[in-house]
mmCIF file of C-alpha atoms in Angstrom:
data_model
loop_
_atom_site.group_PDB
_atom_site.id
_atom_site.type_symbol
_atom_site.label_atom_id
_atom_site.label_comp_id
_atom_site.label_asym_id
_atom_site.label_seq_id
_atom_site.Cartn_x
_atom_site.Cartn_y
_atom_site.Cartn_z
ATOM 1 C CA MET M 1187 -220.713 185.873 -93.762
ATOM 2 C CA ASN M 1188 -222.793 186.644 -90.714
ATOM 3 C CA ALA M 1189 -221.885 188.721 -87.662
ATOM 4 C CA ARG M 1190 -221.013 185.621 -85.652
ATOM 5 C CA HIS M 1191 -218.398 184.525 -88.190
ATOM 6 C CA ILE M 1192 -216.942 188.027 -88.361
ATOM 7 C CA ALA M 1193 -216.711 188.203 -84.571
ATOM 8 C CA SER M 1194 -214.987 184.810 -84.504
ATOM 9 C CA ALA M 1195 -212.512 185.903 -87.179
ATOM 10 C CA VAL M 1196 -211.726 189.141 -85.339
ATOM 11 C CA GLY M 1197 -211.278 187.222 -82.083
ATOM 12 C CA LEU M 1198 -208.951 184.708 -83.725
ATOM 13 C CA PHE M 1199 -206.918 187.498 -85.338
ATOM 14 C CA THR M 1200 -206.597 189.295 -82.007
ATOM 15 C CA LEU M 1201 -205.504 186.098 -80.286
ATOM 16 C CA LEU M 1202 -202.858 185.361 -82.911
ATOM 17 C CA ALA M 1203 -201.672 188.911 -83.616
ATOM 18 C CA GLY M 1204 -201.526 190.098 -79.999
ATOM 19 C CA PRO M 1205 -198.169 188.491 -79.154
ATOM 20 C CA ALA M 1206 -196.675 189.646 -82.456
ATOM 21 C CA LEU M 1207 -197.760 193.232 -81.882
ATOM 22 C CA ALA M 1208 -196.440 193.173 -78.311
ATOM 23 C CA HIS M 1209 -193.115 191.623 -79.345
ATOM 24 C CA HIS M 1210 -190.955 194.750 -79.050
ATOM 25 C CA GLY M 1211 -192.255 196.027 -75.745
ATOM 26 C CA ASN M 1212 -189.986 196.076 -72.706
ATOM 27 C CA ALA M 1213 -192.719 195.630 -70.108
ATOM 28 C CA ALA M 1214 -191.625 192.021 -69.572
ATOM 29 C CA TYR M 1215 -188.293 193.130 -68.132
ATOM 30 C CA ASP M 1216 -187.374 194.610 -64.777
ATOM 31 C CA ASP M 1217 -186.551 198.326 -64.788
ATOM 32 C CA LYS M 1218 -183.328 197.902 -62.830
ATOM 33 C CA ILE M 1219 -180.116 196.440 -64.171
ATOM 34 C CA THR M 1220 -178.866 193.126 -62.811
ATOM 35 C CA GLU M 1221 -175.147 192.465 -63.176
ATOM 36 C CA PHE M 1222 -173.523 189.035 -63.468
ATOM 37 C CA LYS M 1223 -169.748 189.202 -63.020
ATOM 38 C CA ASN M 1224 -167.381 186.464 -64.164
ATOM 39 C CA ALA M 1225 -170.052 184.832 -66.342
ATOM 40 C CA THR M 1226 -169.068 182.181 -68.890
ATOM 41 C CA VAL M 1227 -170.507 182.238 -72.423
ATOM 42 C CA THR M 1228 -172.078 178.857 -73.247
ATOM 43 C CA ARG M 1229 -173.612 179.826 -76.620
ATOM 44 C CA PHE M 1230 -173.760 182.852 -78.913
ATOM 45 C CA LEU M 1231 -176.416 182.810 -81.628
ATOM 46 C CA TRP M 1232 -175.891 185.493 -84.267
ATOM 47 C CA SER M 1233 -179.385 185.228 -85.713
ATOM 48 C CA ASN M 1234 -182.560 187.108 -86.562
ATOM 49 C CA PRO M 1235 -184.688 188.554 -85.190
ATOM 50 C CA HIS M 1236 -182.381 188.879 -82.142
ATOM 51 C CA ALA M 1237 -178.908 187.631 -81.314
ATOM 52 C CA LEU M 1238 -178.952 185.507 -78.144
ATOM 53 C CA ILE M 1239 -176.238 184.919 -75.567
ATOM 54 C CA ASP M 1240 -176.434 181.997 -73.151
ATOM 55 C CA PHE M 1241 -174.191 182.138 -70.117
ATOM 56 C CA ASP M 1242 -173.530 180.503 -66.760
ATOM 57 C CA ALA M 1243 -173.025 182.692 -63.710
ATOM 58 C CA VAL M 1244 -173.683 182.964 -59.994
ATOM 59 C CA ASP M 1245 -176.627 185.063 -58.781
ATOM 60 C CA ALA M 1246 -176.593 187.524 -55.864
ATOM 61 C CA SER M 1247 -177.353 184.716 -53.400
ATOM 62 C CA GLY M 1248 -174.409 182.615 -54.641
ATOM 63 C CA LYS M 1249 -176.574 180.118 -56.537
ATOM 64 C CA PRO M 1250 -175.369 178.955 -59.995
ATOM 65 C CA VAL M 1251 -177.703 180.085 -62.794
ATOM 66 C CA HIS M 1252 -177.938 179.594 -66.532
ATOM 67 C CA MET M 1253 -179.284 182.701 -68.273
ATOM 68 C CA VAL M 1254 -180.209 183.733 -71.811
ATOM 69 C CA VAL M 1255 -179.953 187.382 -72.790
ATOM 70 C CA GLU M 1256 -181.510 188.886 -75.899
ATOM 71 C CA THR M 1257 -179.901 191.645 -77.951
ATOM 72 C CA ALA M 1258 -180.856 193.568 -81.052
ATOM 73 C CA ALA M 1259 -180.715 192.054 -84.533
ATOM 74 C CA PRO M 1260 -177.259 191.372 -85.998
ATOM 75 C CA GLN M 1261 -177.719 194.170 -88.564
ATOM 76 C CA ALA M 1262 -178.184 196.712 -85.753
ATOM 77 C CA LEU M 1263 -175.332 195.284 -83.677
ATOM 78 C CA ARG M 1264 -172.923 195.580 -86.616
ATOM 79 C CA LEU M 1265 -173.585 199.324 -86.712
ATOM 80 C CA ILE M 1266 -172.148 199.697 -83.210
ATOM 81 C CA GLY M 1267 -169.134 197.436 -83.567
ATOM 82 C CA TRP M 1268 -170.338 193.900 -82.891
ATOM 83 C CA GLU M 1269 -169.260 191.004 -85.111
ATOM 84 C CA LYS M 1270 -170.308 187.391 -85.388
ATOM 85 C CA SER M 1271 -167.007 186.592 -83.657
ATOM 86 C CA SER M 1272 -167.453 189.119 -80.809
ATOM 87 C CA LEU M 1273 -168.193 186.315 -78.336
ATOM 88 C CA SER M 1274 -167.066 182.695 -78.162
ATOM 89 C CA VAL M 1275 -168.043 179.774 -75.965
ATOM 90 C CA GLY M 1276 -165.886 179.886 -72.848
ATOM 91 C CA ASP M 1277 -165.349 183.665 -72.842
ATOM 92 C CA LYS M 1278 -165.438 185.260 -69.384
ATOM 93 C CA ILE M 1279 -167.694 188.316 -69.391
ATOM 94 C CA THR M 1280 -169.668 190.661 -67.180
ATOM 95 C CA VAL M 1281 -173.309 190.892 -68.217
ATOM 96 C CA ARG M 1282 -175.534 193.836 -67.342
ATOM 97 C CA MET M 1283 -179.125 193.080 -68.217
ATOM 98 C CA TYR M 1284 -182.771 193.717 -67.478
ATOM 99 C CA VAL M 1285 -184.046 190.361 -66.198
ATOM 100 C CA SER M 1286 -187.459 188.937 -66.917
ATOM 101 C CA LYS M 1287 -190.139 189.968 -64.420
ATOM 102 C CA ASN M 1288 -191.772 186.523 -64.468
ATOM 103 C CA GLY M 1289 -188.756 184.734 -63.012
ATOM 104 C CA ASN M 1290 -187.597 183.071 -66.219
ATOM 105 C CA PRO M 1291 -183.790 182.941 -66.522
ATOM 106 C CA ALA M 1292 -183.810 185.437 -69.393
ATOM 107 C CA GLY M 1293 -183.702 189.135 -70.134
ATOM 108 C CA ARG M 1294 -182.658 192.002 -72.372
ATOM 109 C CA LEU M 1295 -179.039 193.094 -72.642
ATOM 110 C CA GLN M 1296 -177.839 196.499 -71.467
ATOM 111 C CA LYS M 1297 -174.152 195.764 -72.066
ATOM 112 C CA ILE M 1298 -171.419 193.146 -71.877
ATOM 113 C CA VAL M 1299 -167.917 193.846 -70.624
ATOM 114 C CA LEU M 1300 -165.276 191.536 -72.068
ATOM 115 C CA ALA M 1301 -162.268 190.321 -70.059
ATOM 116 C CA ASP M 1302 -160.091 193.019 -71.683
ATOM 117 C CA GLY M 1303 -162.528 195.766 -70.639
ATOM 118 C CA THR M 1304 -164.138 196.227 -74.062
ATOM 119 C CA GLU M 1305 -167.835 197.074 -73.766
ATOM 120 C CA LEU M 1306 -170.454 195.732 -76.160
ATOM 121 C CA HIS M 1307 -173.717 197.641 -75.843
ATOM 122 C CA ASP M 1308 -177.192 196.761 -77.000
ATOM 123 C CA THR M 1309 -178.778 199.279 -79.335
ATOM 124 C CA GLN M 1310 -182.184 199.519 -77.640
ATOM 125 C CA LEU M 1311 -181.421 199.659 -73.952
ATOM 126 C CA GLY M 1312 -177.692 199.917 -73.594
ATOM 127 C CA GLY M 1313 -176.694 203.013 -75.440
ATOM 128 C CA ASP M 1314 -174.019 203.315 -78.050
ATOM 129 C CA GLU M 1315 -170.453 203.768 -76.841
ATOM 130 C CA GLY M 1316 -168.585 205.902 -79.341
ATOM 131 C CA GLY M 1317 -171.680 207.392 -80.955
ATOM 132 C CA LYS M 1318 -171.600 205.245 -84.084
ATOM 133 C CA THR M 1319 -175.397 205.365 -84.385
ATOM 134 C CA ARG M 1320 -175.719 208.566 -82.349
ATOM 135 C CA TYR M 1321 -178.024 206.739 -79.962
ATOM 136 C CA ASP M 1322 -178.002 207.879 -76.358
ATOM 137 C CA PRO M 1323 -180.672 206.422 -74.046
ATOM 138 C CA GLU M 1324 -180.506 209.576 -71.905
ATOM 139 C CA ASP M 1325 -181.275 211.856 -74.868
ATOM 140 C CA ARG M 1326 -184.693 211.017 -76.312
ATOM 141 C CA LYS M 1327 -184.035 213.224 -79.374
ATOM 142 C CA SER M 1328 -181.120 211.017 -80.474
ATOM 143 C CA THR M 1329 -183.251 207.955 -81.100
ATOM 144 C CA ARG M 1330 -183.568 209.032 -84.738
ATOM 145 C CA LEU M 1331 -180.534 208.297 -86.887
ATOM 146 C CA ASN M 1332 -178.783 211.253 -88.406
ATOM 147 C CA SER M 1333 -178.899 210.671 -92.170
ATOM 148 C CA SER M 1334 -175.732 212.659 -92.839
ATOM 149 C CA HIS M 1335 -173.862 210.451 -90.344
ATOM 150 C CA MET M 1336 -175.172 207.316 -92.057
ATOM 151 C CA SER M 1337 -173.888 208.448 -95.442
ATOM 152 C CA GLU M 1338 -170.423 209.076 -93.934
ATOM 153 C CA SER M 1339 -170.147 205.483 -92.775
ATOM 154 C CA ARG M 1340 -170.798 203.970 -96.183
#
């Protein structure tokens, strides 16, 4: 194989692997939280690699919007109290999220507040109410799970 073929292979790998390697970055999302009150769940997908919540709401200017918000994987959400039945189509919720910087009607979840006041947090950006995973976004040291805590929960 000559140098030209190797360069082409490296270029093709970079082109294909780049999006996969960048997948878990948060640079695509705004740094400030946007809140949608009185939103209506239109779909809840409990799936890998991320659970997705579609909802209808009204933006800050009063315009109706349809948004999709991404959460962590179901396995991670279970650790902090989520269930496949946590949300249903038609539920009224408040969504706090980091919206996409490119204007797409999408973003990453910070937390959801259910009609009864229950809060469902996202593991990466929303913290962990109750300390079930000992994750606190304000405390950078707590991003590692405490192994003794994990053995207690089994």
